[in-house]
mmCIF file of C-alpha atoms in Angstrom:
data_model
loop_
_atom_site.group_PDB
_atom_site.id
_atom_site.type_symbol
_atom_site.label_atom_id
_atom_site.label_comp_id
_atom_site.label_asym_id
_atom_site.label_seq_id
_atom_site.Cartn_x
_atom_site.Cartn_y
_atom_site.Cartn_z
ATOM 1 C CA ASP A 19 -0.498 0.138 0.253
ATOM 2 C CA THR A 20 1.171 3.392 -0.373
ATOM 3 C CA GLU A 21 0.082 7.012 0.757
ATOM 4 C CA VAL A 22 -0.754 8.296 -2.792
ATOM 5 C CA THR A 23 -4.132 6.192 -3.550
ATOM 6 C CA GLN A 24 -5.334 6.159 -7.748
ATOM 7 C CA THR A 25 -8.711 5.343 -8.728
ATOM 8 C CA PRO A 26 -9.653 3.040 -10.768
ATOM 9 C CA LYS A 27 -6.945 0.749 -10.318
ATOM 10 C CA HIS A 28 -8.018 -0.682 -14.002
ATOM 11 C CA LEU A 29 -9.367 1.010 -16.795
ATOM 12 C CA VAL A 30 -11.169 -0.361 -20.089
ATOM 13 C CA MET A 31 -12.196 2.346 -22.304
ATOM 14 C CA GLY A 32 -13.193 2.997 -25.997
ATOM 15 C CA MET A 33 -12.202 4.815 -28.017
ATOM 16 C CA THR A 34 -14.970 7.655 -27.704
ATOM 17 C CA ASN A 35 -15.579 7.157 -24.181
ATOM 18 C CA LYS A 36 -14.829 10.434 -21.313
ATOM 19 C CA LYS A 37 -13.253 8.680 -18.378
ATOM 20 C CA SER A 38 -11.788 10.056 -15.335
ATOM 21 C CA LEU A 39 -8.289 9.040 -13.283
ATOM 22 C CA LYS A 40 -8.040 10.106 -9.545
ATOM 23 C CA CYS A 41 -5.246 10.859 -7.513
ATOM 24 C CA GLU A 42 -5.398 11.667 -3.575
ATOM 25 C CA GLN A 43 -2.391 12.431 -1.282
ATOM 26 C CA HIS A 44 -2.043 13.194 2.587
ATOM 27 C CA MET A 45 1.719 13.840 2.630
ATOM 28 C CA GLY A 46 1.129 17.856 2.401
ATOM 29 C CA HIS A 47 2.864 17.786 -0.743
ATOM 30 C CA ARG A 48 2.906 20.231 -3.101
ATOM 31 C CA ALA A 49 3.939 19.513 -6.342
ATOM 32 C CA MET A 50 2.248 16.202 -7.795
ATOM 33 C CA TYR A 51 3.106 14.599 -11.695
ATOM 34 C CA TRP A 52 1.559 12.508 -13.452
ATOM 35 C CA TYR A 53 3.256 9.438 -15.315
ATOM 36 C CA LYS A 54 3.172 7.239 -18.137
ATOM 37 C CA GLN A 55 4.968 3.920 -18.330
ATOM 38 C CA LYS A 56 4.371 1.167 -21.066
ATOM 39 C CA ALA A 57 5.799 -2.567 -20.316
ATOM 40 C CA LYS A 58 8.793 -3.153 -19.849
ATOM 41 C CA LYS A 59 9.730 0.792 -19.938
ATOM 42 C CA PRO A 60 10.344 3.496 -17.776
ATOM 43 C CA PRO A 61 7.417 5.913 -16.441
ATOM 44 C CA GLU A 62 7.690 8.969 -18.544
ATOM 45 C CA LEU A 63 6.376 12.319 -17.237
ATOM 46 C CA MET A 64 3.298 13.440 -19.045
ATOM 47 C CA PHE A 65 2.923 16.572 -16.514
ATOM 48 C CA VAL A 66 3.621 18.752 -13.335
ATOM 49 C CA TYR A 67 1.480 21.205 -10.981
ATOM 50 C CA SER A 68 3.111 23.424 -8.289
ATOM 51 C CA TYR A 69 1.446 24.563 -5.795
ATOM 52 C CA GLU A 70 -2.066 23.522 -7.375
ATOM 53 C CA LYS A 71 -1.321 25.044 -10.726
ATOM 54 C CA LEU A 72 0.897 23.699 -13.934
ATOM 55 C CA SER A 73 4.148 24.204 -14.617
ATOM 56 C CA ILE A 74 5.387 21.803 -16.717
ATOM 57 C CA ASN A 75 3.455 19.870 -19.686
ATOM 58 C CA GLU A 76 5.949 17.698 -21.588
ATOM 59 C CA SER A 77 4.190 18.278 -24.719
ATOM 60 C CA VAL A 78 0.562 15.454 -23.721
ATOM 61 C CA PRO A 79 -1.683 15.092 -26.339
ATOM 62 C CA SER A 80 -4.523 17.273 -25.840
ATOM 63 C CA ARG A 81 -6.189 14.133 -25.052
ATOM 64 C CA PHE A 82 -5.141 14.365 -21.585
ATOM 65 C CA SER A 83 -6.660 17.083 -19.655
ATOM 66 C CA PRO A 84 -5.647 17.749 -16.378
ATOM 67 C CA GLU A 85 -6.582 19.431 -13.597
ATOM 68 C CA CYS A 86 -5.873 19.627 -9.718
ATOM 69 C CA PRO A 87 -9.134 21.179 -7.651
ATOM 70 C CA ASN A 88 -7.178 21.697 -4.558
ATOM 71 C CA SER A 89 -3.783 20.353 -2.576
ATOM 72 C CA SER A 90 -4.106 17.001 -2.086
ATOM 73 C CA LEU A 91 -5.847 15.871 -5.564
ATOM 74 C CA LEU A 92 -4.523 15.431 -9.015
ATOM 75 C CA ASN A 93 -7.219 14.292 -11.821
ATOM 76 C CA LEU A 94 -6.297 13.795 -15.480
ATOM 77 C CA HIS A 95 -9.268 12.872 -17.829
ATOM 78 C CA LEU A 96 -9.364 10.724 -20.969
ATOM 79 C CA HIS A 97 -11.119 11.963 -23.998
ATOM 80 C CA ALA A 98 -11.425 9.905 -27.618
ATOM 81 C CA LEU A 99 -7.845 8.001 -27.107
ATOM 82 C CA GLN A 100 -5.704 5.627 -29.755
ATOM 83 C CA PRO A 101 -4.977 2.087 -28.047
ATOM 84 C CA GLU A 102 -1.640 3.322 -27.956
ATOM 85 C CA ASP A 103 -2.176 5.672 -25.023
ATOM 86 C CA SER A 104 -2.612 1.697 -23.242
ATOM 87 C CA ALA A 105 -0.486 2.046 -20.699
ATOM 88 C CA LEU A 106 0.268 2.321 -16.426
ATOM 89 C CA TYR A 107 -0.198 5.386 -15.167
ATOM 90 C CA LEU A 108 1.473 6.582 -12.346
ATOM 91 C CA CYS A 109 0.609 9.202 -10.250
ATOM 92 C CA ALA A 110 3.280 10.633 -7.892
ATOM 93 C CA SER A 111 3.711 14.026 -4.774
ATOM 94 C CA SER A 112 6.753 14.841 -3.412
ATOM 95 C CA LEU A 113 7.193 17.775 -1.031
ATOM 96 C CA THR A 114 7.804 20.581 -3.600
ATOM 97 C CA SER A 115 9.298 20.230 -7.511
ATOM 98 C CA GLN A 116 11.754 22.177 -6.552
ATOM 99 C CA GLY A 117 13.723 21.372 -3.712
ATOM 100 C CA SER A 118 16.419 18.844 -5.862
ATOM 101 C CA ASN A 119 16.041 16.145 -2.278
ATOM 102 C CA GLN A 120 12.771 15.418 -2.238
ATOM 103 C CA PRO A 121 12.192 12.152 -3.781
ATOM 104 C CA GLN A 122 8.699 10.773 -5.521
ATOM 105 C CA HIS A 123 6.051 9.247 -3.698
ATOM 106 C CA PHE A 124 4.046 6.974 -6.597
ATOM 107 C CA GLY A 125 0.574 5.237 -6.845
ATOM 108 C CA ASP A 126 0.286 1.699 -7.278
ATOM 109 C CA GLY A 127 -1.213 3.539 -10.546
ATOM 110 C CA THR A 128 -4.600 2.688 -13.421
ATOM 111 C CA ARG A 129 -4.244 0.057 -16.059
ATOM 112 C CA LEU A 130 -5.476 1.303 -18.465
ATOM 113 C CA SER A 131 -6.635 -0.483 -21.496
ATOM 114 C CA ILE A 132 -8.449 1.223 -24.766
ATOM 115 C CA LEU A 133 -10.885 -0.999 -27.520
ATOM 116 C CA GLY B 4 19.309 16.396 -24.472
ATOM 117 C CA GLN B 5 19.159 14.305 -21.854
ATOM 118 C CA ASN B 6 20.062 10.476 -21.265
ATOM 119 C CA ILE B 7 21.116 8.308 -19.261
ATOM 120 C CA ASP B 8 21.983 4.558 -19.015
ATOM 121 C CA GLN B 9 21.721 0.868 -17.318
ATOM 122 C CA PRO B 10 22.386 -2.650 -17.972
ATOM 123 C CA THR B 11 18.956 -4.082 -19.237
ATOM 124 C CA GLU B 12 18.935 -7.175 -16.887
ATOM 125 C CA MET B 13 21.628 -8.160 -14.603
ATOM 126 C CA THR B 14 21.426 -12.167 -12.614
ATOM 127 C CA ALA B 15 23.246 -12.897 -9.540
ATOM 128 C CA THR B 16 23.190 -15.556 -6.851
ATOM 129 C CA GLU B 17 21.673 -15.075 -2.863
ATOM 130 C CA GLY B 18 23.591 -13.921 -0.456
ATOM 131 C CA ALA B 19 25.047 -12.065 -3.192
ATOM 132 C CA ILE B 20 26.048 -8.568 -3.874
ATOM 133 C CA VAL B 21 25.306 -7.005 -6.918
ATOM 134 C CA GLN B 22 26.473 -3.377 -7.900
ATOM 135 C CA ILE B 23 24.440 -1.979 -10.406
ATOM 136 C CA ASN B 24 25.654 1.548 -12.841
ATOM 137 C CA CYS B 25 24.125 4.327 -14.158
ATOM 138 C CA THR B 26 25.470 7.188 -16.767
ATOM 139 C CA TYR B 27 24.695 9.518 -17.466
ATOM 140 C CA GLN B 28 24.740 13.559 -19.575
ATOM 141 C CA THR B 29 22.132 16.487 -18.757
ATOM 142 C CA SER B 30 22.283 19.444 -18.664
ATOM 143 C CA GLY B 31 20.861 21.837 -14.964
ATOM 144 C CA PHE B 32 22.094 18.504 -12.546
ATOM 145 C CA ASN B 33 19.881 18.636 -9.424
ATOM 146 C CA GLY B 34 20.712 14.748 -7.977
ATOM 147 C CA LEU B 35 20.162 10.889 -8.618
ATOM 148 C CA PHE B 36 17.696 8.973 -7.218
ATOM 149 C CA TRP B 37 17.531 4.861 -7.032
ATOM 150 C CA TYR B 38 13.747 3.615 -6.701
ATOM 151 C CA GLN B 39 12.671 0.381 -7.146
ATOM 152 C CA GLN B 40 9.638 -1.242 -9.268
ATOM 153 C CA HIS B 41 8.291 -4.899 -8.401
ATOM 154 C CA ALA B 42 6.368 -5.732 -11.608
ATOM 155 C CA GLY B 43 3.455 -4.620 -11.906
ATOM 156 C CA GLU B 44 3.790 -2.470 -8.417
ATOM 157 C CA ALA B 45 4.475 1.371 -8.069
ATOM 158 C CA PRO B 46 8.155 2.875 -8.433
ATOM 159 C CA THR B 47 9.337 2.523 -4.827
ATOM 160 C CA PHE B 48 12.509 5.183 -3.040
ATOM 161 C CA LEU B 49 15.224 3.851 -2.986
ATOM 162 C CA SER B 50 18.442 6.782 -2.142
ATOM 163 C CA TYR B 51 19.350 10.038 -3.056
ATOM 164 C CA ASN B 52 22.690 11.222 -4.166
ATOM 165 C CA VAL B 53 23.316 15.226 -5.422
ATOM 166 C CA LEU B 54 27.569 15.574 -3.076
ATOM 167 C CA ASP B 55 30.430 13.167 -4.709
ATOM 168 C CA GLY B 56 30.784 9.969 -2.917
ATOM 169 C CA LEU B 57 28.573 6.580 -1.057
ATOM 170 C CA GLU B 58 25.380 7.402 0.981
ATOM 171 C CA GLU B 59 24.727 3.864 2.411
ATOM 172 C CA LYS B 60 21.705 2.853 3.336
ATOM 173 C CA GLY B 61 20.825 -0.812 5.810
ATOM 174 C CA ARG B 62 21.986 -3.074 2.592
ATOM 175 C CA PHE B 63 21.804 -0.107 0.148
ATOM 176 C CA SER B 64 24.918 2.135 -0.986
ATOM 177 C CA SER B 65 24.413 4.639 -3.335
ATOM 178 C CA PHE B 66 27.553 6.367 -5.038
ATOM 179 C CA LEU B 67 27.282 9.399 -7.198
ATOM 180 C CA SER B 68 30.651 10.981 -9.309
ATOM 181 C CA ARG B 69 29.173 14.155 -10.360
ATOM 182 C CA SER B 70 32.069 14.871 -12.894
ATOM 183 C CA LYS B 71 32.055 11.359 -14.567
ATOM 184 C CA GLY B 72 28.104 11.751 -14.952
ATOM 185 C CA TYR B 73 28.148 8.068 -12.639
ATOM 186 C CA SER B 74 26.311 6.419 -10.116
ATOM 187 C CA TYR B 75 25.753 2.833 -8.715
ATOM 188 C CA LEU B 76 24.029 1.289 -6.495
ATOM 189 C CA LEU B 77 24.830 -1.786 -4.614
ATOM 190 C CA LEU B 78 22.954 -4.414 -3.235
ATOM 191 C CA LYS B 79 24.429 -6.490 -0.134
ATOM 192 C CA GLU B 80 22.562 -9.441 0.970
ATOM 193 C CA LEU B 81 20.522 -10.836 -1.296
ATOM 194 C CA GLN B 82 17.525 -11.885 -0.884
ATOM 195 C CA MET B 83 15.310 -13.824 -3.472
ATOM 196 C CA LYS B 84 13.040 -10.585 -2.404
ATOM 197 C CA ASP B 85 15.212 -8.057 -4.029
ATOM 198 C CA SER B 86 15.075 -9.124 -8.076
ATOM 199 C CA ALA B 87 12.983 -6.181 -9.567
ATOM 200 C CA SER B 88 13.833 -2.818 -11.753
ATOM 201 C CA TYR B 89 15.657 -0.501 -11.221
ATOM 202 C CA LEU B 90 15.426 2.773 -12.284
ATOM 203 C CA CYS B 91 18.277 5.368 -12.213
ATOM 204 C CA ALA B 92 16.596 8.960 -12.404
ATOM 205 C CA VAL B 93 17.960 12.437 -13.094
ATOM 206 C CA ARG B 94 16.557 15.724 -11.238
ATOM 207 C CA ALA B 95 16.994 17.648 -13.620
ATOM 208 C CA ASN B 96 16.884 21.780 -13.694
ATOM 209 C CA THR B 97 15.837 22.990 -17.215
ATOM 210 C CA GLY B 98 13.692 25.783 -16.623
ATOM 211 C CA GLY B 99 11.776 24.182 -14.954
ATOM 212 C CA PHE B 100 12.518 21.045 -11.772
ATOM 213 C CA LYS B 101 12.149 17.234 -14.032
ATOM 214 C CA THR B 102 13.172 13.764 -12.798
ATOM 215 C CA ILE B 103 13.957 12.269 -15.492
ATOM 216 C CA PHE B 104 14.057 8.097 -15.887
ATOM 217 C CA GLY B 105 16.077 5.354 -17.188
ATOM 218 C CA ALA B 106 15.479 2.673 -18.338
ATOM 219 C CA GLY B 107 15.646 0.307 -15.620
ATOM 220 C CA THR B 108 17.820 -2.899 -15.352
ATOM 221 C CA ARG B 109 15.778 -5.700 -14.274
ATOM 222 C CA LEU B 110 17.375 -8.057 -11.096
ATOM 223 C CA PHE B 111 17.403 -11.154 -11.005
ATOM 224 C CA VAL B 112 18.306 -13.019 -7.770
ATOM 225 C CA LYS B 113 18.331 -17.517 -8.062
ATOM 226 C CA ALA B 114 18.860 -19.243 -5.117
#
C-alpha cells in the first residue's frame, strides 16, 4: 500500500469514451505528477503541478487533460484516446517541485486499456 | 538533451553483492535517485545523491561521481525479494525541475 491513492486500479474504455483518473495524497505535498509507463519501459513524465498550478506539460496530446482541484487531489481527464495510449498511468507527489532532495512518492497506478 | 544508460538485465545469487551502474549526460543536474519497482507495482524510493560520494542505507548503498556522470547502486546480502527493476533517475533543472528515468535494470536473484 502507498500513501498516494489512485483510482480506478484498472480501466477499459473505448476510443469514444470520456473517463477520469483520480489521485489523492494527504502528506501535505505541494507538487503532483502524472507519468505514463509502458511495459518494460521507464515512467515518462506527462505533467507537473506545483501549488495547484500546471508548471510542466511535456507536449502531451490534448486528449489528456489534467486538473488539480486542490492540494490533495489530481485528476487526469481522458477523451478520444487511441489504442497506443494503453499503459500504466502513475501519479506521484513530492513535498515541492523544486527541493532537490525530495523523492517522489508513487501511487500504484491505473492500468488503462483502450479498445 | 538528457540521456541515462543502465544495463538491461543482471542476475545474481542470493546472499551475494551486486552493483548496478548508471551513466548519465544531462544539463542542469540537480541530483540522482534510485527507485525499485516490482513488476506491476509502483516505483519506491531507495536513495538520493547530489554530492559526490557514497550514501549507505542498510543493505543498499549508492555512489555518485558528478564529474564522470556516473552512479551505482550496491545491494548487499541479496534476498529473493530483491528481484525487481532498479531505476536510475536524474533530476534536472531545465527551465523547470524534471525527473528523468532511465530504462531500468531488471535484477534476477537466484537461489
